[in-house]
Amino acid sequence: MNFGARMLKTGIAVTLALYLTTLLSLTPPVIAAIAAIFAMQPTIYKSWTYFLDQLLTNTLGAVIAVTAGRLLSSEPIAVGLTCIVVIMICLKMKRADTIGLTLVTVISVMEASGDLGFALNRFLISVIGIFSAFFINVVVLPPKPREQFIGQIQSTFSQLSLLMRTAVSDEIKENVFRDEQKALEGSIQSLTEKYNLLEEDQHKRRRPSYTESRHLVVYKQMLHTLRKGTEVVEAVEEHYFPTARTLLLDKLFDDQLEYMIKYHEHVLLKFEGKLKPDDLPWQNLEEENERFSQAMKEYMQQQEGSTMRLSIVAAEIQAYGYQLERLNRLVEHYGDSKRNAPKPWTHWLNPKNWSKGKS
């Protein structure tokens, strides 16, 4: 497991929560530490929404706990029934992610059988923990999910490139190939989680910008294309090697995979703006795919046995090529929109906009 910023910030948030509760003479400080652990989120926006949601549900939970404590005392069955009620209310309010910490508040408040001063003390401790996590998340190494997503796209592509370039040639050791393939699957899963996080953040915003929405479309296609590349590697491993092969067939598949992974690399570099605007050496992927399809058709016609497994591999390669073409079109559209967007100061060069600045 890699040591990340979120691990570090969780530790700092716990420390801050414990110091604040000690400074304010609130006990037990361990509740603030637990709240800080629960409240540490992967993005600033999610931290803010979680902070507000927890304030709402914790306040509601504390009120219910005070009422239940006075009416039912602090018997175990009463605490359990109160927790069930609070869980149902949180789910009804669509605040399922706040249930854990809210229940901590409910249980700690009911410990005093509904004493109002005790309940206020427990509530403040929880709020201090939540605030500590939010504050540290904003101040210390604030998360940048988009930059992290793009960086992981590049590292995942490097893993895919190694596997695809050696899939047919069978140059690396089998155990190394297995390890790299397992690592690639883990990277794809991690990327999927990061993309879901970006998508969730955008959907929760009332008015996401057009630029953010366009970015999300490109990111989704980047992820989908990597998945298709992974499926090509899996198809080669499962269906290509068990078939009867020739040196000519190996070269045909190897050259096609080499071409496509280079095309994939080219598109990613184009997205990052590292290529010249007039650089067009890879604009004939469709023709290359057609050439590959024709060559495969001629080869299969010459074979006497079943060519079903080769057809499966060829189909996966074609599907990967289709996703690459789609990614290339999206990246080009993204680049054109970015280049044609007016600079902030050029807005005032247009005489039609001069009157808009008048009061």
mmCIF file of C-alpha atoms in Angstrom, residues 73-332:
data_model
loop_
_atom_site.group_PDB
_atom_site.id
_atom_site.type_symbol
_atom_site.label_atom_id
_atom_site.label_comp_id
_atom_site.label_asym_id
_atom_site.label_seq_id
_atom_site.Cartn_x
_atom_site.Cartn_y
_atom_site.Cartn_z
ATOM 1 C CA SER A 73 -33.666 5.927 29.591
ATOM 2 C CA SER A 74 -30.370 4.405 28.401
ATOM 3 C CA GLU A 75 -31.328 0.724 28.384
ATOM 4 C CA PRO A 76 -29.594 -1.271 25.601
ATOM 5 C CA ILE A 77 -32.869 -2.038 23.848
ATOM 6 C CA ALA A 78 -33.810 1.647 23.896
ATOM 7 C CA VAL A 79 -30.458 2.614 22.387
ATOM 8 C CA GLY A 80 -30.844 -0.026 19.679
ATOM 9 C CA LEU A 81 -34.378 1.110 18.773
ATOM 10 C CA THR A 82 -33.245 4.745 18.654
ATOM 11 C CA CYS A 83 -30.400 3.826 16.315
ATOM 12 C CA ILE A 84 -32.850 2.064 13.994
ATOM 13 C CA VAL A 85 -35.049 5.180 13.897
ATOM 14 C CA VAL A 86 -32.060 7.434 13.159
ATOM 15 C CA ILE A 87 -30.834 5.135 10.380
ATOM 16 C CA MET A 88 -34.284 5.169 8.763
ATOM 17 C CA ILE A 89 -34.432 8.977 8.933
ATOM 18 C CA CYS A 90 -30.935 9.368 7.434
ATOM 19 C CA LEU A 91 -31.840 7.019 4.581
ATOM 20 C CA LYS A 92 -35.087 8.899 3.987
ATOM 21 C CA MET A 93 -33.098 12.148 3.814
ATOM 22 C CA LYS A 94 -30.626 10.486 1.398
ATOM 23 C CA ARG A 95 -27.753 11.006 3.834
ATOM 24 C CA ALA A 96 -26.579 7.399 4.072
ATOM 25 C CA ASP A 97 -22.888 8.357 4.224
ATOM 26 C CA THR A 98 -23.467 10.235 7.503
ATOM 27 C CA ILE A 99 -25.075 7.329 9.365
ATOM 28 C CA GLY A 100 -21.912 6.001 11.045
ATOM 29 C CA LEU A 101 -20.867 9.220 12.747
ATOM 30 C CA THR A 102 -24.445 10.196 13.568
ATOM 31 C CA LEU A 103 -24.909 6.908 15.421
ATOM 32 C CA VAL A 104 -21.755 7.609 17.424
ATOM 33 C CA THR A 105 -23.354 10.891 18.533
ATOM 34 C CA VAL A 106 -26.675 9.199 19.337
ATOM 35 C CA ILE A 107 -25.095 6.464 21.444
ATOM 36 C CA SER A 108 -22.827 8.879 23.331
ATOM 37 C CA VAL A 109 -25.743 11.246 24.068
ATOM 38 C CA MET A 110 -28.055 8.459 25.270
ATOM 39 C CA GLU A 111 -25.357 7.369 27.684
ATOM 40 C CA ALA A 112 -26.539 10.180 29.998
ATOM 41 C CA SER A 113 -30.246 9.324 29.626
ATOM 42 C CA GLY A 114 -31.066 12.552 27.806
ATOM 43 C CA ASP A 115 -29.194 15.092 29.972
ATOM 44 C CA LEU A 116 -29.184 18.288 27.863
ATOM 45 C CA GLY A 117 -25.774 19.581 29.024
ATOM 46 C CA PHE A 118 -24.182 16.205 28.429
ATOM 47 C CA ALA A 119 -25.800 16.015 24.973
ATOM 48 C CA LEU A 120 -24.470 19.449 24.057
ATOM 49 C CA ASN A 121 -20.986 18.408 25.161
ATOM 50 C CA ARG A 122 -21.054 15.293 22.977
ATOM 51 C CA PHE A 123 -22.473 17.220 20.029
ATOM 52 C CA LEU A 124 -19.729 19.857 20.205
ATOM 53 C CA ILE A 125 -17.055 17.171 20.351
ATOM 54 C CA SER A 126 -18.382 15.587 17.156
ATOM 55 C CA VAL A 127 -18.553 18.966 15.394
ATOM 56 C CA ILE A 128 -14.943 19.702 16.373
ATOM 57 C CA GLY A 129 -13.832 16.430 14.817
ATOM 58 C CA ILE A 130 -15.765 17.097 11.590
ATOM 59 C CA PHE A 131 -14.446 20.662 11.386
ATOM 60 C CA SER A 132 -10.862 19.497 11.991
ATOM 61 C CA ALA A 133 -11.056 17.092 9.046
ATOM 62 C CA PHE A 134 -12.548 19.758 6.765
ATOM 63 C CA PHE A 135 -9.981 22.364 7.780
ATOM 64 C CA ILE A 136 -7.004 20.067 7.298
ATOM 65 C CA ASN A 137 -8.330 18.818 3.953
ATOM 66 C CA VAL A 138 -8.507 22.408 2.678
ATOM 67 C CA VAL A 139 -5.229 23.693 4.130
ATOM 68 C CA VAL A 140 -2.843 20.717 3.925
ATOM 69 C CA LEU A 141 -2.164 19.326 0.450
ATOM 70 C CA PRO A 142 -5.654 20.092 -0.920
ATOM 71 C CA PRO A 143 -6.822 17.262 -3.204
ATOM 72 C CA LYS A 144 -6.757 17.790 -6.977
ATOM 73 C CA PRO A 145 -8.814 14.892 -8.339
ATOM 74 C CA ARG A 146 -8.607 15.941 -12.008
ATOM 75 C CA GLU A 147 -4.827 16.208 -11.987
ATOM 76 C CA GLN A 148 -4.609 12.911 -10.118
ATOM 77 C CA PHE A 149 -6.939 11.260 -12.642
ATOM 78 C CA ILE A 150 -4.847 12.414 -15.629
ATOM 79 C CA GLY A 151 -1.632 11.338 -13.909
ATOM 80 C CA GLN A 152 -3.054 7.896 -13.250
ATOM 81 C CA ILE A 153 -4.289 7.675 -16.854
ATOM 82 C CA GLN A 154 -0.683 8.035 -17.965
ATOM 83 C CA SER A 155 0.662 5.448 -15.535
ATOM 84 C CA THR A 156 -2.115 2.988 -16.436
ATOM 85 C CA PHE A 157 -1.406 3.503 -20.136
ATOM 86 C CA SER A 158 2.268 2.683 -19.503
ATOM 87 C CA GLN A 159 1.195 -0.616 -17.930
ATOM 88 C CA LEU A 160 -1.092 -1.366 -20.874
ATOM 89 C CA SER A 161 1.632 -0.435 -23.365
ATOM 90 C CA LEU A 162 4.079 -2.913 -21.859
ATOM 91 C CA LEU A 163 1.553 -5.753 -21.895
ATOM 92 C CA MET A 164 0.234 -5.050 -25.386
ATOM 93 C CA ARG A 165 3.670 -4.711 -26.959
ATOM 94 C CA THR A 166 4.772 -8.047 -25.517
ATOM 95 C CA ALA A 167 1.456 -9.942 -25.645
ATOM 96 C CA VAL A 168 2.046 -11.655 -28.993
ATOM 97 C CA SER A 169 5.835 -11.631 -29.048
ATOM 98 C CA ASP A 170 5.823 -13.336 -25.621
ATOM 99 C CA GLU A 171 9.078 -11.609 -24.651
ATOM 100 C CA ILE A 172 8.652 -11.155 -20.912
ATOM 101 C CA LYS A 173 8.489 -13.881 -18.291
ATOM 102 C CA GLU A 174 5.095 -15.382 -17.633
ATOM 103 C CA ASN A 175 5.101 -14.541 -13.906
ATOM 104 C CA VAL A 176 6.061 -10.932 -14.692
ATOM 105 C CA PHE A 177 3.284 -10.738 -17.272
ATOM 106 C CA ARG A 178 0.777 -12.049 -14.717
ATOM 107 C CA ASP A 179 1.884 -9.530 -12.110
ATOM 108 C CA GLU A 180 1.707 -6.647 -14.574
ATOM 109 C CA GLN A 181 -1.717 -7.763 -15.751
ATOM 110 C CA LYS A 182 -3.000 -7.907 -12.167
ATOM 111 C CA ALA A 183 -1.544 -4.457 -11.487
ATOM 112 C CA LEU A 184 -3.271 -3.134 -14.620
ATOM 113 C CA GLU A 185 -6.623 -4.471 -13.436
ATOM 114 C CA GLY A 186 -6.100 -2.741 -10.092
ATOM 115 C CA SER A 187 -5.229 0.522 -11.841
ATOM 116 C CA ILE A 188 -8.368 0.333 -13.980
ATOM 117 C CA GLN A 189 -10.457 -0.217 -10.849
ATOM 118 C CA SER A 190 -8.807 2.738 -9.119
ATOM 119 C CA LEU A 191 -9.392 4.934 -12.177
ATOM 120 C CA THR A 192 -13.045 3.895 -12.233
ATOM 121 C CA GLU A 193 -13.443 4.964 -8.607
ATOM 122 C CA LYS A 194 -11.761 8.321 -9.306
ATOM 123 C CA TYR A 195 -13.960 8.920 -12.334
ATOM 124 C CA ASN A 196 -17.096 8.088 -10.333
ATOM 125 C CA LEU A 197 -15.943 10.612 -7.757
ATOM 126 C CA LEU A 198 -15.518 13.320 -10.428
ATOM 127 C CA GLU A 199 -18.914 12.478 -11.901
ATOM 128 C CA GLU A 200 -20.570 12.553 -8.482
ATOM 129 C CA ASP A 201 -19.066 15.940 -7.682
ATOM 130 C CA GLN A 202 -20.277 17.397 -10.963
ATOM 131 C CA HIS A 203 -23.793 15.998 -10.625
ATOM 132 C CA LYS A 204 -24.129 17.454 -7.129
ATOM 133 C CA ARG A 205 -23.297 20.938 -8.370
ATOM 134 C CA ARG A 206 -26.295 22.959 -9.429
ATOM 135 C CA ARG A 207 -24.627 24.548 -12.450
ATOM 136 C CA PRO A 208 -21.509 22.693 -13.625
ATOM 137 C CA SER A 209 -19.601 24.662 -16.257
ATOM 138 C CA TYR A 210 -19.581 23.599 -19.892
ATOM 139 C CA THR A 211 -15.801 23.127 -19.712
ATOM 140 C CA GLU A 212 -16.113 20.744 -16.753
ATOM 141 C CA SER A 213 -18.801 18.749 -18.552
ATOM 142 C CA ARG A 214 -16.631 18.499 -21.673
ATOM 143 C CA HIS A 215 -13.676 17.350 -19.591
ATOM 144 C CA LEU A 216 -15.791 14.638 -18.027
ATOM 145 C CA VAL A 217 -16.794 13.284 -21.445
ATOM 146 C CA VAL A 218 -13.130 13.027 -22.471
ATOM 147 C CA TYR A 219 -12.155 11.420 -19.160
ATOM 148 C CA LYS A 220 -14.905 8.832 -19.521
ATOM 149 C CA GLN A 221 -13.713 7.898 -22.998
ATOM 150 C CA MET A 222 -10.094 7.704 -21.803
ATOM 151 C CA LEU A 223 -11.152 5.211 -19.156
ATOM 152 C CA HIS A 224 -13.325 3.236 -21.575
ATOM 153 C CA THR A 225 -10.482 3.032 -24.107
ATOM 154 C CA LEU A 226 -8.082 1.713 -21.484
ATOM 155 C CA ARG A 227 -10.642 -0.932 -20.539
ATOM 156 C CA LYS A 228 -10.908 -2.000 -24.182
ATOM 157 C CA GLY A 229 -7.135 -2.237 -24.407
ATOM 158 C CA THR A 230 -7.139 -4.441 -21.327
ATOM 159 C CA GLU A 231 -9.722 -6.680 -22.968
ATOM 160 C CA VAL A 232 -7.432 -7.049 -25.993
ATOM 161 C CA VAL A 233 -4.601 -8.279 -23.764
ATOM 162 C CA GLU A 234 -6.960 -10.737 -22.055
ATOM 163 C CA ALA A 235 -8.252 -11.999 -25.419
ATOM 164 C CA VAL A 236 -4.723 -12.562 -26.724
ATOM 165 C CA GLU A 237 -3.793 -14.525 -23.611
ATOM 166 C CA GLU A 238 -6.965 -16.628 -23.619
ATOM 167 C CA HIS A 239 -7.605 -17.267 -27.323
ATOM 168 C CA TYR A 240 -4.511 -16.474 -29.396
ATOM 169 C CA PHE A 241 -1.873 -18.779 -27.961
ATOM 170 C CA PRO A 242 -4.014 -21.981 -27.923
ATOM 171 C CA THR A 243 -4.471 -21.689 -31.723
ATOM 172 C CA ALA A 244 -2.075 -22.897 -34.415
ATOM 173 C CA ARG A 245 0.099 -19.899 -35.319
ATOM 174 C CA THR A 246 2.675 -19.012 -37.908
ATOM 175 C CA LEU A 247 5.421 -16.399 -37.944
ATOM 176 C CA LEU A 248 3.393 -14.445 -40.507
ATOM 177 C CA LEU A 249 0.344 -14.405 -38.215
ATOM 178 C CA ASP A 250 2.433 -13.378 -35.220
ATOM 179 C CA LYS A 251 3.901 -10.487 -37.190
ATOM 180 C CA LEU A 252 0.467 -9.413 -38.415
ATOM 181 C CA PHE A 253 -0.963 -9.215 -34.877
ATOM 182 C CA ASP A 254 2.191 -7.815 -33.338
ATOM 183 C CA ASP A 255 2.441 -4.995 -35.898
ATOM 184 C CA GLN A 256 -1.225 -4.101 -35.457
ATOM 185 C CA LEU A 257 -0.974 -3.950 -31.673
ATOM 186 C CA GLU A 258 2.217 -1.881 -31.925
ATOM 187 C CA TYR A 259 0.515 0.548 -34.281
ATOM 188 C CA MET A 260 -2.550 0.932 -32.062
ATOM 189 C CA ILE A 261 -0.645 1.464 -28.831
ATOM 190 C CA LYS A 262 1.433 4.146 -30.553
ATOM 191 C CA TYR A 263 -1.775 5.760 -31.761
ATOM 192 C CA HIS A 264 -3.130 5.655 -28.216
ATOM 193 C CA GLU A 265 0.032 7.330 -26.945
ATOM 194 C CA HIS A 266 -0.250 9.980 -29.654
ATOM 195 C CA VAL A 267 -3.829 10.847 -28.629
ATOM 196 C CA LEU A 268 -2.861 11.237 -24.968
ATOM 197 C CA LEU A 269 0.025 13.520 -25.910
ATOM 198 C CA LYS A 270 -2.343 15.544 -28.063
ATOM 199 C CA PHE A 271 -4.709 15.956 -25.114
ATOM 200 C CA GLU A 272 -1.857 17.290 -22.988
ATOM 201 C CA GLY A 273 -0.966 19.796 -25.703
ATOM 202 C CA LYS A 274 2.528 18.392 -26.239
ATOM 203 C CA LEU A 275 2.223 17.978 -30.024
ATOM 204 C CA LYS A 276 2.447 20.540 -32.804
ATOM 205 C CA PRO A 277 -0.943 21.689 -34.143
ATOM 206 C CA ASP A 278 -0.140 20.427 -37.660
ATOM 207 C CA ASP A 279 1.164 17.045 -36.509
ATOM 208 C CA LEU A 280 -0.952 14.472 -38.400
ATOM 209 C CA PRO A 281 1.044 11.251 -38.714
ATOM 210 C CA TRP A 282 -1.612 9.052 -37.125
ATOM 211 C CA GLN A 283 -4.770 10.122 -38.877
ATOM 212 C CA ASN A 284 -5.161 6.889 -40.886
ATOM 213 C CA LEU A 285 -6.174 4.468 -38.119
ATOM 214 C CA GLU A 286 -9.366 3.624 -39.969
ATOM 215 C CA GLU A 287 -7.371 2.631 -43.042
ATOM 216 C CA GLU A 288 -4.971 0.600 -40.910
ATOM 217 C CA ASN A 289 -7.861 -1.256 -39.285
ATOM 218 C CA GLU A 290 -9.323 -1.985 -42.703
ATOM 219 C CA ARG A 291 -5.974 -3.317 -43.902
ATOM 220 C CA PHE A 292 -5.733 -5.544 -40.838
ATOM 221 C CA SER A 293 -9.286 -6.833 -41.352
ATOM 222 C CA GLN A 294 -8.575 -7.681 -44.968
ATOM 223 C CA ALA A 295 -5.345 -9.469 -44.083
ATOM 224 C CA MET A 296 -7.143 -11.483 -41.390
ATOM 225 C CA LYS A 297 -9.913 -12.391 -43.818
ATOM 226 C CA GLU A 298 -7.413 -13.683 -46.377
ATOM 227 C CA TYR A 299 -5.504 -15.655 -43.738
ATOM 228 C CA MET A 300 -8.639 -17.332 -42.357
ATOM 229 C CA GLN A 301 -9.827 -18.312 -45.814
ATOM 230 C CA GLN A 302 -6.613 -20.264 -46.259
ATOM 231 C CA GLN A 303 -7.035 -22.204 -43.004
ATOM 232 C CA GLU A 304 -8.723 -25.585 -42.879
ATOM 233 C CA GLY A 305 -9.464 -25.762 -39.146
ATOM 234 C CA SER A 306 -11.582 -23.536 -36.935
ATOM 235 C CA THR A 307 -10.614 -19.870 -36.786
ATOM 236 C CA MET A 308 -13.168 -18.889 -34.134
ATOM 237 C CA ARG A 309 -10.571 -17.969 -31.520
ATOM 238 C CA LEU A 310 -8.618 -15.804 -33.938
ATOM 239 C CA SER A 311 -11.888 -14.085 -34.854
ATOM 240 C CA ILE A 312 -12.482 -13.261 -31.192
ATOM 241 C CA VAL A 313 -9.048 -11.661 -30.837
ATOM 242 C CA ALA A 314 -9.448 -9.750 -34.103
ATOM 243 C CA ALA A 315 -12.868 -8.482 -32.980
ATOM 244 C CA GLU A 316 -11.425 -7.197 -29.690
ATOM 245 C CA ILE A 317 -8.674 -5.383 -31.597
ATOM 246 C CA GLN A 318 -11.259 -3.810 -33.889
ATOM 247 C CA ALA A 319 -13.331 -2.699 -30.878
ATOM 248 C CA TYR A 320 -10.234 -1.157 -29.298
ATOM 249 C CA GLY A 321 -9.519 0.669 -32.564
ATOM 250 C CA TYR A 322 -13.056 2.041 -32.678
ATOM 251 C CA GLN A 323 -12.718 3.436 -29.146
ATOM 252 C CA LEU A 324 -9.354 4.964 -30.062
ATOM 253 C CA GLU A 325 -10.895 6.767 -33.019
ATOM 254 C CA ARG A 326 -13.695 8.085 -30.832
ATOM 255 C CA LEU A 327 -11.200 9.256 -28.211
ATOM 256 C CA ASN A 328 -9.174 11.003 -30.899
ATOM 257 C CA ARG A 329 -12.254 12.883 -32.157
ATOM 258 C CA LEU A 330 -13.181 13.979 -28.638
ATOM 259 C CA VAL A 331 -9.636 15.155 -27.916
ATOM 260 C CA GLU A 332 -9.502 17.098 -31.186
#
